[in-house]
Tab-separated table of C-alpha atoms in Angstrom:
chain	number	residue	atom	x	y	z
A	1	UNK	CA	-9.645	1.251	-13.312
A	2	UNK	CA	-10.079	-2.359	-14.524
A	3	UNK	CA	-12.761	-4.217	-12.483
A	4	UNK	CA	-10.404	-6.972	-11.173
A	5	UNK	CA	-7.624	-4.804	-9.951
A	6	UNK	CA	-10.286	-2.510	-8.186
A	7	UNK	CA	-11.835	-5.706	-6.777
A	8	UNK	CA	-8.562	-6.517	-5.569
A	9	UNK	CA	-7.663	-3.196	-4.084
A	10	UNK	CA	-10.860	-2.880	-2.419
A	11	UNK	CA	-10.137	-6.483	-0.931
A	12	UNK	CA	-6.640	-5.605	0.068
A	13	UNK	CA	-8.002	-2.450	2.088
A	14	UNK	CA	-11.603	-3.851	3.516
A	15	UNK	CA	-11.534	-7.686	3.038
A	16	UNK	CA	-10.943	-8.262	6.686
A	17	UNK	CA	-14.491	-6.628	7.359
A	18	UNK	CA	-16.374	-9.393	5.583
A	19	UNK	CA	-17.129	-12.769	7.052
A	20	UNK	CA	-14.946	-15.699	6.831
A	21	UNK	CA	-17.293	-17.440	4.202
A	22	UNK	CA	-17.427	-13.905	2.205
A	23	UNK	CA	-13.542	-13.818	2.199
A	24	UNK	CA	-13.168	-17.521	0.957
A	25	UNK	CA	-15.584	-17.158	-1.830
A	26	UNK	CA	-14.410	-13.580	-2.959
A	27	UNK	CA	-10.676	-14.689	-2.748
A	28	UNK	CA	-11.474	-17.673	-5.051
A	29	UNK	CA	-13.111	-15.405	-7.595
A	30	UNK	CA	-11.185	-12.611	-7.609
A	31	UNK	CA	-7.381	-13.655	-6.211
A	32	UNK	CA	-7.457	-17.330	-7.709
A	33	UNK	CA	-9.533	-16.693	-10.827
A	34	UNK	CA	-12.019	-19.710	-10.079
A	35	UNK	CA	-15.329	-20.171	-11.971
A	36	UNK	CA	-18.487	-19.623	-10.349
A	37	UNK	CA	-19.305	-23.208	-11.163
A	38	UNK	CA	-15.971	-24.485	-9.349
A	39	UNK	CA	-16.620	-22.698	-6.517
A	40	UNK	CA	-20.211	-23.822	-6.185
A	41	UNK	CA	-19.133	-27.287	-6.221
A	42	UNK	CA	-16.302	-26.918	-3.556
A	43	UNK	CA	-18.805	-25.051	-1.330
A	44	UNK	CA	-22.030	-27.094	-1.721
A	45	UNK	CA	-23.773	-24.344	-3.082
A	46	UNK	CA	-25.495	-23.202	-6.425
A	47	UNK	CA	-23.708	-21.083	-8.917
A	48	UNK	CA	-26.446	-18.459	-8.555
A	49	UNK	CA	-25.515	-18.418	-4.850
A	50	UNK	CA	-21.735	-17.665	-5.698
A	51	UNK	CA	-22.725	-14.747	-8.129
A	52	UNK	CA	-25.071	-13.265	-5.473
A	53	UNK	CA	-22.479	-13.676	-2.648
A	54	UNK	CA	-19.771	-11.778	-5.284
A	55	UNK	CA	-22.224	-9.065	-5.883
A	56	UNK	CA	-23.031	-8.527	-2.385
A	57	UNK	CA	-19.400	-8.366	-1.392
A	58	UNK	CA	-18.850	-5.974	-4.187
A	59	UNK	CA	-21.459	-3.668	-2.885
A	60	UNK	CA	-20.259	-4.053	0.509
A	61	UNK	CA	-16.521	-3.270	-0.262
A	62	UNK	CA	-17.789	-0.149	-2.603
A	63	UNK	CA	-19.708	1.085	0.411
A	64	UNK	CA	-16.998	0.907	2.758
A	65	UNK	CA	-14.746	2.738	0.142
A	66	UNK	CA	-17.414	5.431	-0.620
A	67	UNK	CA	-17.200	6.373	3.136
A	68	UNK	CA	-13.476	5.797	3.997
A	69	UNK	CA	-11.901	6.598	0.511
A	70	UNK	CA	-8.898	4.683	1.454
A	71	UNK	CA	-8.384	3.168	-2.172
A	72	UNK	CA	-8.791	6.481	-3.725
A	73	UNK	CA	-6.090	7.959	-1.481
A	74	UNK	CA	-3.541	4.957	-1.835
A	75	UNK	CA	-3.987	5.311	-6.038
A	76	UNK	CA	-3.432	9.385	-5.598
A	77	UNK	CA	-0.432	8.663	-3.223
A	78	UNK	CA	1.134	6.034	-5.515
A	79	UNK	CA	0.583	8.148	-8.601
A	80	UNK	CA	2.390	11.134	-6.712
A	81	UNK	CA	5.193	9.203	-5.720
A	82	UNK	CA	5.533	7.787	-9.322
A	83	UNK	CA	5.762	11.243	-10.329
A	84	UNK	CA	8.436	12.114	-7.779
A	85	UNK	CA	10.572	9.162	-8.777
A	86	UNK	CA	10.246	10.455	-12.520
A	87	UNK	CA	11.114	13.759	-11.653
A	88	UNK	CA	14.301	12.448	-9.542
A	89	UNK	CA	15.266	10.594	-12.625
A	90	UNK	CA	15.019	13.530	-14.790
A	91	UNK	CA	17.030	15.735	-12.062
A	92	UNK	CA	19.760	13.284	-12.087
A	93	UNK	CA	20.020	13.608	-15.918
A	94	UNK	CA	19.533	17.307	-16.185
A	95	UNK	CA	22.409	19.649	-17.027
A	96	UNK	CA	20.581	22.909	-17.079
A	97	UNK	CA	20.180	24.974	-13.954
A	98	UNK	CA	16.826	26.464	-14.935
A	99	UNK	CA	15.288	23.026	-15.235
A	100	UNK	CA	16.950	21.958	-12.020
A	101	UNK	CA	15.289	24.651	-10.096
A	102	UNK	CA	11.901	23.807	-11.541
A	103	UNK	CA	12.274	19.980	-11.200
A	104	UNK	CA	13.141	20.338	-7.418
A	105	UNK	CA	10.142	22.826	-7.198
A	106	UNK	CA	7.621	20.122	-8.526
A	107	UNK	CA	9.480	17.653	-6.399
A	108	UNK	CA	8.865	19.937	-3.334
A	109	UNK	CA	5.057	20.331	-4.087
A	110	UNK	CA	4.454	16.649	-4.805
A	111	UNK	CA	6.166	15.813	-1.696
A	112	UNK	CA	4.190	18.193	0.322
A	113	UNK	CA	1.005	17.265	-1.092
A	114	UNK	CA	1.852	13.396	-0.192
A	115	UNK	CA	2.586	14.454	3.421
A	116	UNK	CA	-0.671	16.210	3.634
A	117	UNK	CA	-2.709	12.977	2.608
A	118	UNK	CA	-1.116	11.458	5.796
């Protein structure tokens, strides 16, 4: 997964567990695509201070993920939902009874897996 996408997902799930100062700086880097120098100037801290804060926040968020696995479960559920959507599209276009039964079985299996996760 691309680093910035992963950081965004981690922040979406666990960002509220950071301090207000950490959230502000992390949002500026990850969500607002600001440079460390810009953030340092706006917050009256050094560029190195911003870098250290981002590294510390990344570690905090990754630690939460390693324990709770919310992002992993979300990505798996999203992928299964996309697979179900694709199979439904095939189902609506399908004219063969054999492939129809197979697609229904796949949809049923993936739906059951999704429900187990929640």
